[in-house]
mmCIF file of C-alpha atoms in Angstrom:
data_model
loop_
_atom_site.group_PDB
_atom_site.id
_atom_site.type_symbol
_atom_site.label_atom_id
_atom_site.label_comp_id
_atom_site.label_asym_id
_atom_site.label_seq_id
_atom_site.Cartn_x
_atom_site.Cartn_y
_atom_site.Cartn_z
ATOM 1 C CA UNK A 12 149.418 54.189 110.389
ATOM 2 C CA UNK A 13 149.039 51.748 107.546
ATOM 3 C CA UNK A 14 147.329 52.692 104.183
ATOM 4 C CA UNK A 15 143.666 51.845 104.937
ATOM 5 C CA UNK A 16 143.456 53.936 108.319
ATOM 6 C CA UNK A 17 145.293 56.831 106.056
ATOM 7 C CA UNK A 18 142.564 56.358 103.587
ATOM 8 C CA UNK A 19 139.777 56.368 106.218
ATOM 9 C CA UNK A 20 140.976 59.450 108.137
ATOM 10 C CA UNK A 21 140.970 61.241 104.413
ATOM 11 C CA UNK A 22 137.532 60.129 103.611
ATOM 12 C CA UNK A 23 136.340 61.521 107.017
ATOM 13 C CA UNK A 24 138.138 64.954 105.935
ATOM 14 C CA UNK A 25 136.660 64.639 102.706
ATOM 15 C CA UNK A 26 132.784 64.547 103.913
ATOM 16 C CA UNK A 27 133.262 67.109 106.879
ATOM 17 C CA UNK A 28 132.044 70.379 104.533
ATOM 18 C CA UNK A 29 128.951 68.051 104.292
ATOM 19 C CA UNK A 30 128.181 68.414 108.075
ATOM 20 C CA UNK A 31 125.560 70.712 108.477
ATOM 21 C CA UNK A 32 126.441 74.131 109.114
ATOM 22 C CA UNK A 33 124.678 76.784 112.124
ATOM 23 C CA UNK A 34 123.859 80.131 111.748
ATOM 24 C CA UNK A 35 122.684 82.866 114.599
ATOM 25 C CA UNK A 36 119.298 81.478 114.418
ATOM 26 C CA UNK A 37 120.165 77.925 115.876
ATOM 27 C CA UNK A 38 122.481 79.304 117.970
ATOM 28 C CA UNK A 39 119.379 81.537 119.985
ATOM 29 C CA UNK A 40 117.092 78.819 119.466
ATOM 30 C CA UNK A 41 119.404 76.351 121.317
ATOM 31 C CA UNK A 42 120.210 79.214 123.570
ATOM 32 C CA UNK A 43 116.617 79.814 124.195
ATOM 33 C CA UNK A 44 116.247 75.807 124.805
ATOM 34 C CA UNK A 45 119.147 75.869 127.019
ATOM 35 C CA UNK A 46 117.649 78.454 129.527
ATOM 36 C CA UNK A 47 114.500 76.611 129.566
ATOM 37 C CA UNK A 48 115.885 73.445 130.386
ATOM 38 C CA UNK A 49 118.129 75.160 133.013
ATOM 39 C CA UNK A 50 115.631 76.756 134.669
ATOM 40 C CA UNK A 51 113.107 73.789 134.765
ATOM 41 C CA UNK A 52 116.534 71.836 136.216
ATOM 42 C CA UNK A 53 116.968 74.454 138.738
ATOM 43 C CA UNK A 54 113.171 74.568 140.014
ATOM 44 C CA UNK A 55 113.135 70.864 139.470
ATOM 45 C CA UNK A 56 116.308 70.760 142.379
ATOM 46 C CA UNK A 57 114.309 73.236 144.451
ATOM 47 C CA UNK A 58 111.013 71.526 145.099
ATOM 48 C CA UNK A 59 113.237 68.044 145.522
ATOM 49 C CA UNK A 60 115.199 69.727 148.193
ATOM 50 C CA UNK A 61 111.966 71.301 149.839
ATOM 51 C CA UNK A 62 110.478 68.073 149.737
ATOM 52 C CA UNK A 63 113.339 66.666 151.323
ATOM 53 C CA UNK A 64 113.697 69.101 153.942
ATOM 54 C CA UNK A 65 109.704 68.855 154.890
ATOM 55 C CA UNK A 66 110.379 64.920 155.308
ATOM 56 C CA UNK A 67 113.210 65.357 157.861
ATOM 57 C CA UNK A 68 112.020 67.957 159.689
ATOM 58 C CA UNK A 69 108.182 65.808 160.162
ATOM 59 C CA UNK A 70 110.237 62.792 160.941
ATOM 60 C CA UNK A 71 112.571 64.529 163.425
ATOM 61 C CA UNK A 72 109.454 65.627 164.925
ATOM 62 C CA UNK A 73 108.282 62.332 165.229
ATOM 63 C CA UNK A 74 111.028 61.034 166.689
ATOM 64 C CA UNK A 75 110.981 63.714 169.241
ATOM 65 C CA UNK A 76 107.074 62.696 170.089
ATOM 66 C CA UNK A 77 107.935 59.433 170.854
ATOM 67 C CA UNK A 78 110.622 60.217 172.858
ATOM 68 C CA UNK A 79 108.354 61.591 175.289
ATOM 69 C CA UNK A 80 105.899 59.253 175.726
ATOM 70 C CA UNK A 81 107.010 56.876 178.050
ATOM 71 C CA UNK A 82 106.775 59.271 180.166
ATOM 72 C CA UNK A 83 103.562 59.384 180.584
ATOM 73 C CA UNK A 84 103.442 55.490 181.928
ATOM 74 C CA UNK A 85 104.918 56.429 185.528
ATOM 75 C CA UNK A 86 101.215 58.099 186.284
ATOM 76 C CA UNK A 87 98.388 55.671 187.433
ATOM 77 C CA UNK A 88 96.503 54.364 184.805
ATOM 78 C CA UNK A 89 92.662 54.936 184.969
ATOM 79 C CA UNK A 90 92.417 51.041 186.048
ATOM 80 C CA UNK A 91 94.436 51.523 188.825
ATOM 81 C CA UNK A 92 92.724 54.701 190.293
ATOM 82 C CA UNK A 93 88.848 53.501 189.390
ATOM 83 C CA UNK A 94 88.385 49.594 189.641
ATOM 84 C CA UNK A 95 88.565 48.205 192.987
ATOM 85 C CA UNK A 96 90.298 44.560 192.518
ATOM 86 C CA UNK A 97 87.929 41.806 194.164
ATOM 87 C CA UNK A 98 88.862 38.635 195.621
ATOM 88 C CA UNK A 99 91.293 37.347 198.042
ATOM 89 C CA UNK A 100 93.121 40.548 198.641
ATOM 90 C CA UNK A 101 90.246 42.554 200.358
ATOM 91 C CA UNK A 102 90.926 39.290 203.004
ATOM 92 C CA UNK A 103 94.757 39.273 203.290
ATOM 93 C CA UNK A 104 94.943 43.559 203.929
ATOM 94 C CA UNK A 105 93.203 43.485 207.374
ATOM 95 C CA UNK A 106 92.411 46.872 208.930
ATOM 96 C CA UNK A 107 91.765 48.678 205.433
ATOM 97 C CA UNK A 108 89.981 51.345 205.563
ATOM 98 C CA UNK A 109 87.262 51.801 202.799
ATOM 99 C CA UNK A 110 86.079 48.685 203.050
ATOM 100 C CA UNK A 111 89.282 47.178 202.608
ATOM 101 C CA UNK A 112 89.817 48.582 199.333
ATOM 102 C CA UNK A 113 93.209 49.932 198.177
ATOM 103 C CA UNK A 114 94.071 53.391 197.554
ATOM 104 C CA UNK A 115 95.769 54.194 194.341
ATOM 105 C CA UNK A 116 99.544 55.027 194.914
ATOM 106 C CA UNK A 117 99.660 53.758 198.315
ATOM 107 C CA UNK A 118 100.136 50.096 198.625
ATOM 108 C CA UNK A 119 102.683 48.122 196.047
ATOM 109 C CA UNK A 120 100.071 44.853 194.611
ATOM 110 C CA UNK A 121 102.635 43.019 193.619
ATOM 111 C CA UNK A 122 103.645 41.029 196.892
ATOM 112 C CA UNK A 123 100.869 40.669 198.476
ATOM 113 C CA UNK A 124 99.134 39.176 195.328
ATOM 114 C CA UNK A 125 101.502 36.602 194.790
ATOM 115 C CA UNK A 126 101.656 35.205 198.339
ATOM 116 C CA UNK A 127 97.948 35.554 198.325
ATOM 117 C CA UNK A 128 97.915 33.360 194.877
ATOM 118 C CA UNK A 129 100.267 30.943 196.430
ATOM 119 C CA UNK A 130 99.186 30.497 199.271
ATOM 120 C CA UNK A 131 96.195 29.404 197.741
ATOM 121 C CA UNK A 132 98.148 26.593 195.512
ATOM 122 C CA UNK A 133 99.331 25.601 199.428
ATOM 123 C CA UNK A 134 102.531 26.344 198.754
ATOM 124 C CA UNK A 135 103.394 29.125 201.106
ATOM 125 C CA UNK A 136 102.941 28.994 205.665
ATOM 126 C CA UNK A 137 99.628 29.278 206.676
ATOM 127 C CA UNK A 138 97.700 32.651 206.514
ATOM 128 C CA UNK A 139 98.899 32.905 210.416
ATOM 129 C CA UNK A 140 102.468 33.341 209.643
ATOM 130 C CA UNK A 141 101.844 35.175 206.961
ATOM 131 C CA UNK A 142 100.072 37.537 208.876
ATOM 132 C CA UNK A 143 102.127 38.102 211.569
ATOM 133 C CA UNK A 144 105.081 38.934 207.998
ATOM 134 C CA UNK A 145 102.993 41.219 206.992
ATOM 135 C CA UNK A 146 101.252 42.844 209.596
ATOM 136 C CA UNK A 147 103.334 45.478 210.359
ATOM 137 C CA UNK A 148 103.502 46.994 206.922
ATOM 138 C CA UNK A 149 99.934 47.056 207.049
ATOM 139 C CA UNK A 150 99.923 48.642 210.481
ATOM 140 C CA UNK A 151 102.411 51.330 208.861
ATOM 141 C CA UNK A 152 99.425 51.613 205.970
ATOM 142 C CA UNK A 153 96.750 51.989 208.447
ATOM 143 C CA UNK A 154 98.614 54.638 210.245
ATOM 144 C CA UNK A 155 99.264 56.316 206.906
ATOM 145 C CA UNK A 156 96.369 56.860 206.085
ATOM 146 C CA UNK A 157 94.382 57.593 209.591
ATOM 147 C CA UNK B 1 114.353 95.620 135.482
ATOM 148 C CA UNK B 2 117.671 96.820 134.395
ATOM 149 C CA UNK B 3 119.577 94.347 136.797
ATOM 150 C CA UNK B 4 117.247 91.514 135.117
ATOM 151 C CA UNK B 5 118.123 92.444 131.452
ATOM 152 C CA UNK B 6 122.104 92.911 132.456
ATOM 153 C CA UNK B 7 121.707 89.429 133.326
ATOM 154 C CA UNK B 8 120.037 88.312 130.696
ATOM 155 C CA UNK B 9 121.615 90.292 128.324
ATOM 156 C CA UNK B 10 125.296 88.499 129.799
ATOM 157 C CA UNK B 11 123.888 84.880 129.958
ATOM 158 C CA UNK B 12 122.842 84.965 126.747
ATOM 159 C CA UNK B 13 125.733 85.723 124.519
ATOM 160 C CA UNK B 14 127.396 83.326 127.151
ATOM 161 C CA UNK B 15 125.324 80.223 126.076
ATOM 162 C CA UNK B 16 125.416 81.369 122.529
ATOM 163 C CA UNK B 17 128.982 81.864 122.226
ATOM 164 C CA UNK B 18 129.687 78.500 123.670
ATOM 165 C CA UNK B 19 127.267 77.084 120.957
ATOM 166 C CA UNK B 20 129.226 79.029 117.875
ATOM 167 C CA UNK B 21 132.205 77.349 119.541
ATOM 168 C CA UNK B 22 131.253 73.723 119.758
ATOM 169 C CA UNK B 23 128.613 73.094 117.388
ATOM 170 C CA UNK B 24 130.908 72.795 114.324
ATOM 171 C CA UNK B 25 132.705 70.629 115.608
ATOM 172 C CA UNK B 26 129.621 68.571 117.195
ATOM 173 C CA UNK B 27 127.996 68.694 113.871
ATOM 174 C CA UNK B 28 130.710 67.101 112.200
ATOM 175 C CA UNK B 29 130.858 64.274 114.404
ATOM 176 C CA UNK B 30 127.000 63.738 114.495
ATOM 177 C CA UNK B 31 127.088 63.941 111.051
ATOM 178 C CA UNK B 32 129.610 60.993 110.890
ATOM 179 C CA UNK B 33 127.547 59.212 113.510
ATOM 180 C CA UNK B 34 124.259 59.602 111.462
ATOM 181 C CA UNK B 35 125.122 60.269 107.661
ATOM 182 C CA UNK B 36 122.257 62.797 107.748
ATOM 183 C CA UNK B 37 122.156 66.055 108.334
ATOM 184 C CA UNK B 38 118.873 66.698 109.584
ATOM 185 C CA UNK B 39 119.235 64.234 112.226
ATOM 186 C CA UNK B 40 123.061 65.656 112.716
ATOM 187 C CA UNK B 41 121.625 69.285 113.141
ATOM 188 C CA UNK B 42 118.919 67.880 115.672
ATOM 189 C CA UNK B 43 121.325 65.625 117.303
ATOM 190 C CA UNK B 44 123.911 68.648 118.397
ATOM 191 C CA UNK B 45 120.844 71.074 119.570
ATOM 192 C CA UNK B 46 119.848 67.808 121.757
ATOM 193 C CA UNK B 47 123.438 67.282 123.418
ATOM 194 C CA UNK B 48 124.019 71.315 123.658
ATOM 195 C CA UNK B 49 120.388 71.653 125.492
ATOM 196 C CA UNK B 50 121.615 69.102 127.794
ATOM 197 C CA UNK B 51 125.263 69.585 128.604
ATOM 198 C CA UNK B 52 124.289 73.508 129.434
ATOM 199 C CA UNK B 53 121.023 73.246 130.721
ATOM 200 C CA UNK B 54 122.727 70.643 133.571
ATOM 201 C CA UNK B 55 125.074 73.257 134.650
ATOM 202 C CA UNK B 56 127.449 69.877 134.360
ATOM 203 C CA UNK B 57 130.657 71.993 132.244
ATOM 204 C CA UNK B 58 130.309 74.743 135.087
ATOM 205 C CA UNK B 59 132.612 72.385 137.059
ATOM 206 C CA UNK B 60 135.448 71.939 134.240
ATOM 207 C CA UNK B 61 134.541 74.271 131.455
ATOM 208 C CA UNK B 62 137.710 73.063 129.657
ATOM 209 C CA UNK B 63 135.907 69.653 129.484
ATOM 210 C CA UNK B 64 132.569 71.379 127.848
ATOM 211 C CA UNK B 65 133.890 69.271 124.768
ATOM 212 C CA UNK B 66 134.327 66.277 125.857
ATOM 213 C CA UNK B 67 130.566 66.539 127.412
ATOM 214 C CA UNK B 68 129.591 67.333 124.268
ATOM 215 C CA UNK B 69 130.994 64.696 122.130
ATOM 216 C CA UNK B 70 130.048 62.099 124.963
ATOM 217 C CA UNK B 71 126.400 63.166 125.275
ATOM 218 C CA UNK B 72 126.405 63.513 121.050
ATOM 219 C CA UNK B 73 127.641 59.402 121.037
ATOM 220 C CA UNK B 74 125.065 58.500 123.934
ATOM 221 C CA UNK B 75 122.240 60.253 122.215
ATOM 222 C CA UNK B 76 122.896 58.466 119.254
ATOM 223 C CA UNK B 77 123.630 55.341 120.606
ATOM 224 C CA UNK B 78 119.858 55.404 122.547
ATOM 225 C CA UNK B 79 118.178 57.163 119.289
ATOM 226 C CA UNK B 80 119.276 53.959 117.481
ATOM 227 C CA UNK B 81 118.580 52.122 120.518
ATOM 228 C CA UNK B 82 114.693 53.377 119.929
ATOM 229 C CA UNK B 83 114.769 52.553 116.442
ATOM 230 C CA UNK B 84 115.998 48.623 116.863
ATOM 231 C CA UNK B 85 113.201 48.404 118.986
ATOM 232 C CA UNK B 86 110.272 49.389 115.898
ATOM 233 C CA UNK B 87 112.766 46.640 114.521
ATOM 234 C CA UNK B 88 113.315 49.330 111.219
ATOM 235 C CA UNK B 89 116.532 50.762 111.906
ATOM 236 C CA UNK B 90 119.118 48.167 110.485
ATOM 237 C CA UNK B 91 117.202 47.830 107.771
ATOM 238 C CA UNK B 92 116.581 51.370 106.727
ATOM 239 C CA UNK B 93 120.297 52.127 107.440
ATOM 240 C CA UNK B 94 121.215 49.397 105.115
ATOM 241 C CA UNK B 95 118.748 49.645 102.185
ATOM 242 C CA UNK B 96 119.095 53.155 102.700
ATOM 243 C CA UNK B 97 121.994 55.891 101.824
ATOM 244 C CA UNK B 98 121.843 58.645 103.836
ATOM 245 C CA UNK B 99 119.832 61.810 101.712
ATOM 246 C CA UNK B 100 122.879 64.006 102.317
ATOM 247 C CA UNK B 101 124.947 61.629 100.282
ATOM 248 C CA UNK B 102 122.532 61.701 97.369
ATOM 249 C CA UNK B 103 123.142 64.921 96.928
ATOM 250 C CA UNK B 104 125.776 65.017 95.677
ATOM 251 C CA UNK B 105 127.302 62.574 92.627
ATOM 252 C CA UNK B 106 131.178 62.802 94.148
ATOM 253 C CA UNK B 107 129.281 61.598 97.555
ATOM 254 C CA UNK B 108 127.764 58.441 95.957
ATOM 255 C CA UNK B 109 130.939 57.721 94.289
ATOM 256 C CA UNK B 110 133.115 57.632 97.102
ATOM 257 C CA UNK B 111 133.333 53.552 98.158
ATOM 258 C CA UNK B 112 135.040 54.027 101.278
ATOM 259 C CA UNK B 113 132.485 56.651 102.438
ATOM 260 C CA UNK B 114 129.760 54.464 102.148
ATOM 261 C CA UNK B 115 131.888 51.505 103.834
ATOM 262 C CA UNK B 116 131.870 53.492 106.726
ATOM 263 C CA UNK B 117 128.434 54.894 106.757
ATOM 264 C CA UNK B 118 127.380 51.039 106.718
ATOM 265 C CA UNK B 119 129.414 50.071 109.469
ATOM 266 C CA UNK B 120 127.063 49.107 112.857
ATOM 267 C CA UNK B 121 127.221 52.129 115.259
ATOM 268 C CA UNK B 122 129.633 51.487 117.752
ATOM 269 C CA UNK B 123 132.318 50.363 114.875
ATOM 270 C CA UNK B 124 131.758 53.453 113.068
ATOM 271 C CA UNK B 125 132.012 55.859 116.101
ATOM 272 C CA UNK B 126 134.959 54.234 117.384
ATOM 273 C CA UNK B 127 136.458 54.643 113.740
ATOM 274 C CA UNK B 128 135.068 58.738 114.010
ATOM 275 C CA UNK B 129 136.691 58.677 116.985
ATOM 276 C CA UNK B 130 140.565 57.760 116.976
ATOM 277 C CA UNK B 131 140.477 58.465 113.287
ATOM 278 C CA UNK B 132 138.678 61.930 112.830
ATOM 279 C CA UNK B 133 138.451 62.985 116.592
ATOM 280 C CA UNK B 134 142.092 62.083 116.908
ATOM 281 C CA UNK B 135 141.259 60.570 120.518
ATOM 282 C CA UNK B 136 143.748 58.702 122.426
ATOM 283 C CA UNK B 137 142.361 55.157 123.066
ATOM 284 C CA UNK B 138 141.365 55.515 126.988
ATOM 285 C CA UNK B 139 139.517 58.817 125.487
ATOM 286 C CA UNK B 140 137.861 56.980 123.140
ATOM 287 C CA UNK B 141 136.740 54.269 125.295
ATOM 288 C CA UNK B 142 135.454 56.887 127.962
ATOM 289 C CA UNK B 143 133.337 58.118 125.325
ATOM 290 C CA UNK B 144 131.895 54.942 124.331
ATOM 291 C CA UNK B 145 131.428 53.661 127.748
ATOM 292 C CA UNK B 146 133.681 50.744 126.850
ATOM 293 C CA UNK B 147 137.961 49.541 128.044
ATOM 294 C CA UNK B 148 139.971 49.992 125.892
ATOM 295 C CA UNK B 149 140.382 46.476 125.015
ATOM 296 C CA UNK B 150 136.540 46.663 124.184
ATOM 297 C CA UNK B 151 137.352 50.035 121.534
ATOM 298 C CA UNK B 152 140.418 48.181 119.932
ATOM 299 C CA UNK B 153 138.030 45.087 119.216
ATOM 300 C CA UNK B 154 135.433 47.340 117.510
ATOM 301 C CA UNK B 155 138.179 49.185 115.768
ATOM 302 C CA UNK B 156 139.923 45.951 114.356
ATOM 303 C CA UNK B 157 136.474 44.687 113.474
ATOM 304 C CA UNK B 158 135.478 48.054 111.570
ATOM 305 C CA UNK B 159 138.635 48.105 109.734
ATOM 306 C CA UNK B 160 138.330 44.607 108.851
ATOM 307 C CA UNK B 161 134.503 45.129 107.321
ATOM 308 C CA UNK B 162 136.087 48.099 105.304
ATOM 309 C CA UNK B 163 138.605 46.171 104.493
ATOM 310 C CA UNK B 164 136.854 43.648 103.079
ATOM 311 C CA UNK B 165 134.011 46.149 101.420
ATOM 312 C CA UNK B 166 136.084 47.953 99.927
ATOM 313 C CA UNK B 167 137.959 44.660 98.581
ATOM 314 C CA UNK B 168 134.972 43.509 97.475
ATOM 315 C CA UNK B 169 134.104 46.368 95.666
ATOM 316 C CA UNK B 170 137.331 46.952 93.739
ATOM 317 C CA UNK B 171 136.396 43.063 92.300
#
């Protein structure tokens, strides 16, 4: 330690009976303060944790919701069940009953449809072969449903 | 109701005990941060309210100190902070000696005081620090936020300004 850091750490020594001094006053005052503060702190933690806890549990629940609502596509949907479908199918399904329209949950579209839409492009066998292809699933319909 | 008052009754004396302890010791080092008592005396109440009302010593209460003498530098170091912003506070601290040294006449004589209560912040609380505070370096710079490297810099510097002041004022 050379002279001037001696001289500085005995001026600091010098000046510390200048620092202010407390009495039992400021002591309860910042005792008084302290509480305050701690007990703002510890409602401030409980309403952030409350709030936290709310979130997960509505966003837990949320998930869980949409979970379970693709469930909900495996039932017919109200165009399948109401709206008859016009065109070129009523001609292909020979024999339906109902005026040829098609039952909801009985009869798959899908094939039938494309053929049908093919067929009209000209790219499929004529509606002869066809018929005889698909004539007995539509006898196995027919019997179905009689 | 007597289960309430118990507890109050034991927190309190807790939380006041622990500010008998440390406040002297805080108020000296504000007071070397500051030069004012007023502001020292504020400055202390400010850090106690905040180390104990965080529940942060209740982990190491061995390092309530150290807290203390942290949150004491930061405090002052961001009260400053406020006052460079009105753009006043280098100026007042320089035109200025601090009203506790007017008091008294041994006060205003004393060069080397008032070398160090003109240094910039940081300089002088590094200078509080390993001089007066008797912190090791790394303890210092943990305090100040700073490596070591950074708290020898701003020691050499402040003991070069003395230096010089006080050179300058024995010409």
């Amino acid at each position: 330690m050379n002279d001037l850091e001696r001289e500085i750490r005995d001026t600091l020594r010098r000046h510390e009976h200048d620092a202010p001094t407390f009495d039992a006053s400021d002591a309860r005052r910042a005792a008084g303060r302290t509480r305050r503060r701690q007990i703002l702190n510890v409602a401030g933690v409980g309403v952030g944790t409350l709030v936290v806890a709310v979130a997960l549990v509505a966003s837990l629940g949320g998930l869980v919701r949409a979970d379970r609502s693709p469930i909900v596509l495996d039932t017919p949907s109200p165009s399948q069940t109401s709206a008859p479908t016009p065109g070129p199918i009523d001609r292909v399904v020979h024999g339906w009953p109902d005026g040829g329209r098609n039952p909801a949950g009985v009869y798959s579209w899908g094939a039938l449809l494309v053929q049908d839409a093919s067929h009209l492009a000209g790219r499929l066998p004529r509606e002869e072969d066809r018929h005889v292809k698909n004539s007995g699933h539509a006898q196995r319909i027919q019997a179905g449903l009689g | 109701m007597r289960a309430t008052v118990t507890s109050d009754d034991t927190i309190t004396p807790r939380l006041e005990d622990l500010y008998v302890r440390h406040a002297p010791a805080a108020s000296r080092l504000a007071y070397f941060l500051t030069g004012d008592r007023e502001e020292a005396r504020d400055l202390v109440q400010e850090a106690f309210v905040r180390v104990a009302g965080r529940f942060r010593y209740l982990r190491q209460p061995d390092e309530f100190d150290a807290y203390l003498r942290r949150t004491i530098v930061n405090l002052h170091a961001s009260r400053l902070r406020r006052l460079r912003a009105e753009r006043s506070s280098l100026a007042r601290e320089a035109a200025l000696p601090a009203p506790a040294a007017l008091e008294e006449d041994h006060v205003v004589r004393d060069e080397m005081w008032h070398a160090i209560i003109g240094l910039p912040p940081r300089q002088r609380a590094a200078i509080v620090l390993r001089y007066y505070e008797d912190l090791s370096e790394r303890q210092a710079a943990e305090v100040l936020h700073c490596s070591v490297g950074a708290l020898n810099q701003l020691v050499v510097r402040a003991t070069a300004s003395l230096r010089d002041r006080i050179g300058e004022e024995a010409r």
